[in-house]
mmCIF file of N, CA and C in Angstrom:
data_model
loop_
_atom_site.group_PDB
_atom_site.id
_atom_site.type_symbol
_atom_site.label_atom_id
_atom_site.label_comp_id
_atom_site.label_asym_id
_atom_site.label_seq_id
_atom_site.Cartn_x
_atom_site.Cartn_y
_atom_site.Cartn_z
ATOM 1 N N MET A 26 -6.412 27.802 -37.885
ATOM 2 C CA MET A 26 -8.186 28.098 -37.848
ATOM 3 C C MET A 26 -8.453 28.864 -38.997
ATOM 4 N N ARG A 27 -9.686 28.681 -40.134
ATOM 5 C CA ARG A 27 -9.328 29.771 -40.661
ATOM 6 C C ARG A 27 -10.497 30.783 -40.635
ATOM 7 N N SER A 28 -10.019 32.179 -40.900
ATOM 8 C CA SER A 28 -10.997 33.539 -40.796
ATOM 9 C C SER A 28 -11.675 33.749 -41.681
ATOM 10 N N ALA A 29 -13.161 34.163 -41.160
ATOM 11 C CA ALA A 29 -14.239 34.807 -41.450
ATOM 12 C C ALA A 29 -13.970 34.581 -43.152
ATOM 13 N N ASN A 30 -12.422 35.756 -43.350
ATOM 14 C CA ASN A 30 -13.159 35.832 -44.893
ATOM 15 C C ASN A 30 -12.458 34.753 -46.163
ATOM 16 N N GLU A 31 -11.412 33.238 -45.219
ATOM 17 C CA GLU A 31 -11.722 32.345 -46.686
ATOM 18 C C GLU A 31 -11.822 31.648 -46.723
ATOM 19 N N THR A 32 -12.240 31.052 -47.882
ATOM 20 C CA THR A 32 -13.275 29.711 -47.886
ATOM 21 C C THR A 32 -12.952 28.117 -47.401
ATOM 22 N N LYS A 33 -13.832 27.476 -47.457
ATOM 23 C CA LYS A 33 -13.334 26.022 -46.995
ATOM 24 C C LYS A 33 -12.924 25.436 -48.711
ATOM 25 N N PRO A 34 -11.629 24.342 -48.229
ATOM 26 C CA PRO A 34 -11.055 23.605 -49.524
ATOM 27 C C PRO A 34 -12.660 22.706 -49.929
ATOM 28 N N PRO A 35 -12.688 22.918 -51.316
ATOM 29 C CA PRO A 35 -13.160 22.075 -52.636
ATOM 30 C C PRO A 35 -13.398 20.513 -51.745
ATOM 31 N N ARG A 36 -14.573 20.510 -51.949
ATOM 32 C CA ARG A 36 -15.519 19.388 -51.638
ATOM 33 C C ARG A 36 -15.599 17.771 -53.018
ATOM 34 N N GLY A 37 -15.601 16.810 -52.496
ATOM 35 C CA GLY A 37 -15.773 15.944 -53.359
ATOM 36 C C GLY A 37 -15.394 15.224 -54.160
ATOM 37 N N GLN A 38 -16.003 13.950 -54.961
ATOM 38 C CA GLN A 38 -14.910 12.805 -55.126
ATOM 39 C C GLN A 38 -14.455 13.735 -57.129
ATOM 40 N N ASP A 39 -15.257 14.230 -57.912
ATOM 41 C CA ASP A 39 -14.861 14.644 -58.935
ATOM 42 C C ASP A 39 -13.451 16.294 -58.865
ATOM 43 N N ASP A 40 -13.427 16.665 -58.040
ATOM 44 C CA ASP A 40 -12.422 18.130 -57.772
ATOM 45 C C ASP A 40 -11.185 17.705 -57.513
ATOM 46 N N PRO A 41 -10.417 18.236 -58.813
ATOM 47 C CA PRO A 41 -9.047 17.706 -58.304
ATOM 48 C C PRO A 41 -8.289 17.537 -57.563
ATOM 49 N N ALA A 42 -8.988 19.701 -56.951
ATOM 50 C CA ALA A 42 -7.743 19.911 -55.570
ATOM 51 C C ALA A 42 -8.237 18.943 -54.614
ATOM 52 N N THR A 43 -9.283 17.984 -54.943
ATOM 53 C CA THR A 43 -9.633 17.005 -53.400
ATOM 54 C C THR A 43 -8.946 15.969 -53.476
ATOM 55 N N ALA A 44 -8.774 15.488 -54.784
ATOM 56 C CA ALA A 44 -7.979 13.650 -54.737
ATOM 57 C C ALA A 44 -7.187 13.651 -53.606
ATOM 58 N N PRO A 45 -6.121 14.592 -53.553
ATOM 59 C CA PRO A 45 -4.974 13.674 -52.112
ATOM 60 C C PRO A 45 -5.694 13.975 -51.564
ATOM 61 N N ALA A 46 -6.684 14.638 -51.050
ATOM 62 C CA ALA A 46 -6.613 14.564 -49.887
ATOM 63 C C ALA A 46 -7.775 13.306 -48.617
ATOM 64 N N LEU A 47 -8.370 13.015 -50.096
ATOM 65 C CA LEU A 47 -9.059 12.336 -50.164
ATOM 66 C C LEU A 47 -8.397 10.412 -50.357
ATOM 67 N N ALA A 48 -7.209 10.637 -51.073
ATOM 68 C CA ALA A 48 -6.144 9.748 -50.877
ATOM 69 C C ALA A 48 -5.691 9.483 -49.559
ATOM 70 N N ALA A 49 -5.215 10.085 -49.011
ATOM 71 C CA ALA A 49 -4.522 10.433 -47.976
ATOM 72 C C ALA A 49 -6.213 10.103 -46.905
ATOM 73 N N MET A 50 -6.792 10.337 -46.660
ATOM 74 C CA MET A 50 -8.185 9.745 -45.579
ATOM 75 C C MET A 50 -8.572 8.808 -46.075
ATOM 76 N N ASP A 51 -8.748 8.326 -47.713
ATOM 77 C CA ASP A 51 -8.483 7.097 -47.728
ATOM 78 C C ASP A 51 -7.984 5.815 -47.090
ATOM 79 N N LEU A 52 -6.049 5.982 -47.105
ATOM 80 C CA LEU A 52 -5.451 5.629 -46.525
ATOM 81 C C LEU A 52 -5.309 5.401 -45.345
ATOM 82 N N LEU A 53 -5.220 6.788 -44.398
ATOM 83 C CA LEU A 53 -5.119 6.759 -43.053
ATOM 84 C C LEU A 53 -6.498 6.411 -42.211
ATOM 85 N N GLY A 54 -7.561 6.204 -42.534
ATOM 86 C CA GLY A 54 -8.674 5.544 -42.363
ATOM 87 C C GLY A 54 -9.295 4.560 -42.033
ATOM 88 N N GLN A 55 -7.879 3.399 -42.607
ATOM 89 C CA GLN A 55 -7.919 2.083 -42.629
ATOM 90 C C GLN A 55 -7.623 1.956 -41.883
ATOM 91 N N ARG A 56 -8.114 1.228 -40.462
ATOM 92 C CA ARG A 56 -7.622 0.674 -39.085
ATOM 93 C C ARG A 56 -6.478 -0.116 -39.223
ATOM 94 N N TRP A 57 -5.680 0.147 -38.253
ATOM 95 C CA TRP A 57 -3.869 0.275 -37.875
ATOM 96 C C TRP A 57 -3.105 1.244 -38.553
ATOM 97 N N MET A 58 -3.174 2.109 -39.527
ATOM 98 C CA MET A 58 -3.472 3.090 -40.119
ATOM 99 C C MET A 58 -1.662 3.615 -39.030
ATOM 100 N N LEU A 59 -3.094 4.989 -38.763
ATOM 101 C CA LEU A 59 -2.584 6.289 -38.019
ATOM 102 C C LEU A 59 -1.807 5.535 -36.602
ATOM 103 N N ARG A 60 -2.200 4.368 -35.457
ATOM 104 C CA ARG A 60 -1.866 3.542 -34.600
ATOM 105 C C ARG A 60 -0.361 3.298 -35.323
ATOM 106 N N ILE A 61 0.456 1.975 -36.430
ATOM 107 C CA ILE A 61 1.028 2.766 -36.771
ATOM 108 C C ILE A 61 1.778 3.841 -37.158
ATOM 109 N N LEU A 62 1.936 4.721 -37.118
ATOM 110 C CA LEU A 62 2.607 6.164 -37.252
ATOM 111 C C LEU A 62 2.286 6.081 -35.918
ATOM 112 N N TRP A 63 1.630 6.404 -35.238
ATOM 113 C CA TRP A 63 1.922 6.695 -34.110
ATOM 114 C C TRP A 63 2.822 5.653 -33.181
ATOM 115 N N GLU A 64 3.661 4.756 -33.374
ATOM 116 C CA GLU A 64 4.470 3.858 -32.525
ATOM 117 C C GLU A 64 5.090 4.338 -33.404
ATOM 118 N N LEU A 65 5.659 4.221 -33.854
ATOM 119 C CA LEU A 65 7.211 5.072 -35.401
ATOM 120 C C LEU A 65 7.435 5.885 -35.024
ATOM 121 N N GLU A 66 6.221 6.528 -33.709
ATOM 122 C CA GLU A 66 6.852 8.662 -34.328
ATOM 123 C C GLU A 66 8.263 8.564 -33.236
ATOM 124 N N PRO A 67 7.914 8.027 -31.290
ATOM 125 C CA PRO A 67 9.417 8.514 -31.859
ATOM 126 C C PRO A 67 10.922 8.340 -32.368
ATOM 127 N N GLU A 68 10.929 6.143 -32.165
ATOM 128 C CA GLU A 68 11.570 5.918 -32.162
ATOM 129 C C GLU A 68 11.028 4.792 -33.644
ATOM 130 N N ARG A 69 12.746 3.677 -34.421
ATOM 131 C CA ARG A 69 12.433 3.300 -35.476
ATOM 132 C C ARG A 69 12.076 1.547 -34.440
ATOM 133 N N LEU A 70 11.786 0.939 -34.597
ATOM 134 C CA LEU A 70 11.192 -0.129 -34.180
ATOM 135 C C LEU A 70 11.051 -1.745 -35.420
ATOM 136 N N GLY A 71 11.822 -2.851 -34.917
ATOM 137 C CA GLY A 71 11.452 -3.760 -35.208
ATOM 138 C C GLY A 71 10.329 -3.881 -35.509
ATOM 139 N N PHE A 72 9.917 -5.503 -36.369
ATOM 140 C CA PHE A 72 8.593 -5.935 -36.237
ATOM 141 C C PHE A 72 8.274 -6.705 -35.650
ATOM 142 N N LEU A 73 8.885 -7.279 -34.803
ATOM 143 C CA LEU A 73 8.304 -8.344 -33.552
ATOM 144 C C LEU A 73 8.056 -7.393 -32.560
ATOM 145 N N GLU A 74 9.020 -6.021 -32.030
ATOM 146 C CA GLU A 74 8.292 -5.317 -31.261
ATOM 147 C C GLU A 74 7.383 -4.549 -31.706
ATOM 148 N N LEU A 75 7.044 -4.110 -33.108
ATOM 149 C CA LEU A 75 6.116 -3.550 -33.177
ATOM 150 C C LEU A 75 5.162 -3.639 -33.237
ATOM 151 N N ARG A 76 4.618 -5.072 -33.721
ATOM 152 C CA ARG A 76 3.338 -6.488 -32.963
ATOM 153 C C ARG A 76 3.077 -5.678 -31.778
ATOM 154 N N ARG A 77 4.035 -6.123 -30.956
ATOM 155 C CA ARG A 77 3.833 -6.683 -29.275
ATOM 156 C C ARG A 77 2.873 -4.778 -29.480
ATOM 157 N N ARG A 78 3.130 -3.970 -29.237
ATOM 158 C CA ARG A 78 3.027 -2.642 -29.017
ATOM 159 C C ARG A 78 2.149 -2.479 -29.705
ATOM 160 N N MET A 79 1.589 -3.469 -30.078
ATOM 161 C CA MET A 79 -0.399 -3.249 -31.732
ATOM 162 C C MET A 79 -0.919 -3.544 -30.631
ATOM 163 N N GLY A 80 -1.032 -4.807 -29.715
ATOM 164 C CA GLY A 80 -2.255 -5.319 -29.318
ATOM 165 C C GLY A 80 -2.936 -6.219 -30.306
ATOM 166 N N ASN A 81 -4.480 -6.068 -30.476
ATOM 167 C CA ASN A 81 -5.067 -7.760 -31.020
ATOM 168 C C ASN A 81 -4.282 -6.804 -33.120
ATOM 169 N N CYS A 82 -3.459 -6.485 -32.988
ATOM 170 C CA CYS A 82 -3.669 -6.454 -34.372
ATOM 171 C C CYS A 82 -2.453 -7.568 -34.847
ATOM 172 N N SER A 83 -3.306 -8.673 -35.736
ATOM 173 C CA SER A 83 -2.410 -9.598 -36.405
ATOM 174 C C SER A 83 -0.933 -9.849 -37.303
ATOM 175 N N SER A 84 -0.324 -10.374 -36.743
ATOM 176 C CA SER A 84 1.418 -9.967 -38.041
ATOM 177 C C SER A 84 1.206 -9.706 -39.451
ATOM 178 N N SER A 85 -0.454 -11.116 -39.716
ATOM 179 C CA SER A 85 -0.628 -10.525 -41.435
ATOM 180 C C SER A 85 -1.696 -9.298 -41.602
ATOM 181 N N MET A 86 -1.795 -8.555 -41.098
ATOM 182 C CA MET A 86 -2.709 -7.698 -40.886
ATOM 183 C C MET A 86 -1.210 -6.602 -40.278
ATOM 184 N N LEU A 87 -0.920 -6.719 -39.973
ATOM 185 C CA LEU A 87 0.524 -5.769 -40.348
ATOM 186 C C LEU A 87 1.397 -5.440 -40.868
ATOM 187 N N SER A 88 1.942 -6.266 -41.202
ATOM 188 C CA SER A 88 2.786 -6.791 -42.591
ATOM 189 C C SER A 88 2.027 -5.984 -44.129
ATOM 190 N N VAL A 89 1.286 -6.648 -44.194
ATOM 191 C CA VAL A 89 0.376 -5.482 -44.977
ATOM 192 C C VAL A 89 -0.155 -4.200 -44.989
ATOM 193 N N ARG A 90 -0.365 -3.549 -43.449
ATOM 194 C CA ARG A 90 -1.009 -1.792 -43.501
ATOM 195 C C ARG A 90 0.606 -1.669 -43.363
ATOM 196 N N LEU A 91 1.650 -2.047 -42.507
ATOM 197 C CA LEU A 91 3.208 -1.254 -43.816
ATOM 198 C C LEU A 91 3.313 -1.663 -45.071
ATOM 199 N N GLN A 92 3.661 -2.634 -45.775
ATOM 200 C CA GLN A 92 3.417 -2.145 -47.701
ATOM 201 C C GLN A 92 2.698 -1.492 -47.683
ATOM 202 N N HIS A 93 1.476 -1.636 -47.053
ATOM 203 C CA HIS A 93 1.071 0.197 -47.821
ATOM 204 C C HIS A 93 1.415 1.644 -47.212
ATOM 205 N N LEU A 94 1.928 1.730 -46.162
ATOM 206 C CA LEU A 94 2.302 2.319 -45.469
ATOM 207 C C LEU A 94 4.161 2.593 -46.702
ATOM 208 N N GLN A 95 4.758 1.966 -46.603
ATOM 209 C CA GLN A 95 5.655 2.275 -47.308
ATOM 210 C C GLN A 95 5.246 3.098 -48.554
ATOM 211 N N SER A 96 4.220 2.373 -49.796
ATOM 212 C CA SER A 96 3.805 2.354 -50.438
ATOM 213 C C SER A 96 3.998 3.492 -51.410
ATOM 214 N N ALA A 97 2.742 4.288 -49.447
ATOM 215 C CA ALA A 97 2.772 5.601 -49.217
ATOM 216 C C ALA A 97 4.372 6.494 -49.288
ATOM 217 N N GLY A 98 5.028 6.231 -48.899
ATOM 218 C CA GLY A 98 6.175 6.757 -48.375
ATOM 219 C C GLY A 98 5.860 7.503 -47.527
ATOM 220 N N LEU A 99 5.869 6.339 -46.334
ATOM 221 C CA LEU A 99 4.918 6.773 -44.600
ATOM 222 C C LEU A 99 6.208 6.234 -44.335
ATOM 223 N N ILE A 100 6.371 5.069 -44.295
ATOM 224 C CA ILE A 100 7.576 4.160 -43.442
ATOM 225 C C ILE A 100 8.355 3.577 -44.882
ATOM 226 N N ALA A 101 9.462 4.560 -43.639
ATOM 227 C CA ALA A 101 10.379 2.561 -44.005
ATOM 228 C C ALA A 101 11.653 1.689 -43.676
ATOM 229 N N LYS A 102 11.166 0.672 -44.480
ATOM 230 C CA LYS A 102 12.633 -0.775 -43.721
ATOM 231 C C LYS A 102 13.561 -0.215 -43.893
ATOM 232 N N ASN A 103 13.497 -0.311 -43.619
ATOM 233 C CA ASN A 103 15.111 -0.544 -43.049
ATOM 234 C C ASN A 103 16.294 -1.764 -43.839
ATOM 235 N N PRO A 104 17.653 -1.215 -43.584
ATOM 236 C CA PRO A 104 18.272 -3.180 -44.321
ATOM 237 C C PRO A 104 18.566 -4.098 -42.777
ATOM 238 N N ASP A 105 17.797 -3.481 -41.046
ATOM 239 C CA ASP A 105 18.392 -4.581 -40.172
ATOM 240 C C ASP A 105 16.273 -4.653 -40.084
ATOM 241 N N LYS A 106 15.772 -4.724 -40.675
ATOM 242 C CA LYS A 106 14.321 -5.353 -41.301
ATOM 243 C C LYS A 106 14.107 -3.602 -40.590
ATOM 244 N N SER A 107 13.797 -2.766 -39.255
ATOM 245 C CA SER A 107 13.461 -2.297 -38.710
ATOM 246 C C SER A 107 12.469 -0.835 -39.525
ATOM 247 N N TYR A 108 11.419 -0.701 -38.594
ATOM 248 C CA TYR A 108 10.896 0.558 -39.739
ATOM 249 C C TYR A 108 11.067 1.327 -38.315
ATOM 250 N N GLU A 109 10.550 2.876 -39.726
ATOM 251 C CA GLU A 109 10.717 4.187 -39.459
ATOM 252 C C GLU A 109 10.613 5.007 -39.614
ATOM 253 N N LEU A 110 9.665 6.585 -39.538
ATOM 254 C CA LEU A 110 9.140 7.003 -40.286
ATOM 255 C C LEU A 110 9.838 7.904 -41.546
ATOM 256 N N THR A 111 8.940 8.051 -42.572
ATOM 257 C CA THR A 111 9.776 9.377 -43.693
ATOM 258 C C THR A 111 10.148 10.058 -43.015
ATOM 259 N N THR A 112 10.183 10.990 -43.769
ATOM 260 C CA THR A 112 10.119 12.589 -43.250
ATOM 261 C C THR A 112 8.661 13.106 -43.598
ATOM 262 N N ALA A 113 7.862 12.535 -44.844
ATOM 263 C CA ALA A 113 6.853 12.854 -45.071
ATOM 264 C C ALA A 113 5.977 11.768 -43.828
ATOM 265 N N GLY A 114 6.237 11.204 -43.592
ATOM 266 C CA GLY A 114 5.546 10.457 -42.149
ATOM 267 C C GLY A 114 5.966 11.140 -41.786
ATOM 268 N N THR A 115 6.733 12.191 -40.741
ATOM 269 C CA THR A 115 6.569 12.971 -39.901
ATOM 270 C C THR A 115 6.202 13.908 -40.071
ATOM 271 N N GLU A 116 6.192 14.829 -40.890
ATOM 272 C CA GLU A 116 5.561 15.774 -41.282
ATOM 273 C C GLU A 116 3.432 15.751 -40.874
ATOM 274 N N LEU A 117 3.903 14.658 -40.889
ATOM 275 C CA LEU A 117 2.967 14.288 -40.399
ATOM 276 C C LEU A 117 2.407 13.566 -39.530
ATOM 277 N N GLY A 118 2.727 13.554 -38.347
ATOM 278 C CA GLY A 118 2.402 12.830 -36.616
ATOM 279 C C GLY A 118 2.419 14.281 -36.960
ATOM 280 N N THR A 119 2.989 15.440 -37.404
ATOM 281 C CA THR A 119 3.227 16.969 -36.391
ATOM 282 C C THR A 119 1.493 17.272 -36.847
ATOM 283 N N ALA A 120 1.210 17.299 -37.886
ATOM 284 C CA ALA A 120 -0.334 17.098 -38.561
ATOM 285 C C ALA A 120 -0.667 16.315 -38.111
ATOM 286 N N LEU A 121 -0.265 15.430 -36.868
ATOM 287 C CA LEU A 121 -1.500 15.142 -36.471
ATOM 288 C C LEU A 121 -1.674 15.150 -34.576
ATOM 289 N N GLU A 122 -0.828 15.978 -34.589
ATOM 290 C CA GLU A 122 -0.383 16.364 -32.842
ATOM 291 C C GLU A 122 -1.820 17.065 -33.331
ATOM 292 N N SER A 123 -1.696 18.609 -33.158
ATOM 293 C CA SER A 123 -3.213 19.019 -33.212
ATOM 294 C C SER A 123 -4.870 17.656 -32.819
ATOM 295 N N VAL A 124 -4.748 16.424 -34.066
ATOM 296 C CA VAL A 124 -5.941 15.874 -32.998
ATOM 297 C C VAL A 124 -5.463 15.716 -32.161
ATOM 298 N N TRP A 125 -4.516 14.517 -31.767
ATOM 299 C CA TRP A 125 -3.977 14.289 -29.590
ATOM 300 C C TRP A 125 -4.347 15.554 -28.711
ATOM 301 N N GLU A 126 -3.880 16.763 -29.436
ATOM 302 C CA GLU A 126 -4.341 17.926 -27.959
ATOM 303 C C GLU A 126 -5.947 17.780 -28.059
ATOM 304 N N TRP A 127 -6.843 17.420 -29.637
ATOM 305 C CA TRP A 127 -8.223 17.957 -29.352
ATOM 306 C C TRP A 127 -8.605 17.025 -28.696
ATOM 307 N N SER A 128 -8.578 15.194 -28.951
ATOM 308 C CA SER A 128 -8.584 14.677 -27.676
ATOM 309 C C SER A 128 -8.432 14.000 -25.948
ATOM 310 N N ARG A 129 -7.141 14.839 -25.408
ATOM 311 C CA ARG A 129 -7.550 15.930 -24.808
ATOM 312 C C ARG A 129 -8.299 16.451 -24.244
ATOM 313 N N ARG A 130 -8.878 16.810 -25.083
ATOM 314 C CA ARG A 130 -9.556 18.747 -24.629
ATOM 315 C C ARG A 130 -10.299 17.638 -24.610
ATOM 316 N N TRP A 131 -11.129 17.115 -24.969
ATOM 317 C CA TRP A 131 -12.851 17.282 -25.411
ATOM 318 C C TRP A 131 -12.656 14.978 -24.192
ATOM 319 N N ARG A 132 -11.842 14.790 -24.002
ATOM 320 C CA ARG A 132 -11.189 13.154 -23.436
ATOM 321 C C ARG A 132 -12.091 12.420 -23.976
ATOM 322 N N VAL A 133 -12.809 12.156 -25.485
ATOM 323 C CA VAL A 133 -12.347 11.687 -26.308
ATOM 324 C C VAL A 133 -11.809 10.295 -25.483
ATOM 325 N N SER A 134 -12.800 9.217 -25.182
ATOM 326 C CA SER A 134 -12.293 7.641 -25.238
ATOM 327 C C SER A 134 -13.530 6.242 -25.805
ATOM 328 N N PRO A 135 -11.980 5.127 -26.245
ATOM 329 C CA PRO A 135 -12.587 4.547 -27.147
ATOM 330 C C PRO A 135 -14.592 4.178 -26.899
ATOM 331 N N THR A 136 -15.255 3.459 -25.815
ATOM 332 C CA THR A 136 -16.497 4.140 -25.234
ATOM 333 C C THR A 136 -17.073 5.040 -24.895
ATOM 334 N N ASP A 137 -16.419 6.178 -25.280
ATOM 335 C CA ASP A 137 -18.458 7.094 -26.027
ATOM 336 C C ASP A 137 -19.064 6.521 -27.659
ATOM 337 N N THR A 138 -19.427 7.345 -26.794
ATOM 338 C CA THR A 138 -20.897 6.697 -28.105
ATOM 339 C C THR A 138 -20.819 7.542 -28.113
ATOM 340 N N HIS A 139 -21.096 8.928 -28.598
ATOM 341 C CA HIS A 139 -22.688 10.040 -28.488
ATOM 342 C C HIS A 139 -21.884 10.842 -29.767
ATOM 343 N N THR A 140 -23.447 10.311 -30.453
ATOM 344 C CA THR A 140 -24.032 11.153 -32.091
ATOM 345 C C THR A 140 -23.435 12.684 -32.566
ATOM 346 N N ASP A 141 -23.542 13.420 -31.447
ATOM 347 C CA ASP A 141 -24.082 14.382 -32.246
ATOM 348 C C ASP A 141 -22.860 15.654 -32.297
#
């Protein structure tokens, strides 16, 4: 958390300092992206196993999302056709641990409809 003396990071599309954060939010905000990273965090997985773990994500959607994550440098496809997190993907997973802790603390569930 920021101290009272620290300023908030810049906001707005036109601020060059904001561009990387906005690009990351745009990428990770797409459906299935964070779930794929979640599933790959503990181990490398082949496409079929990853697809099985993804529930109702179609094979074609999973393929597209995997390509996007590869292009972003967050996952790598190995010669045996399995997928794993890159160093950047692993670092992102570490950063997302605070979201996991927050969700446990606040008991966020898919059925929550809070508007405040």
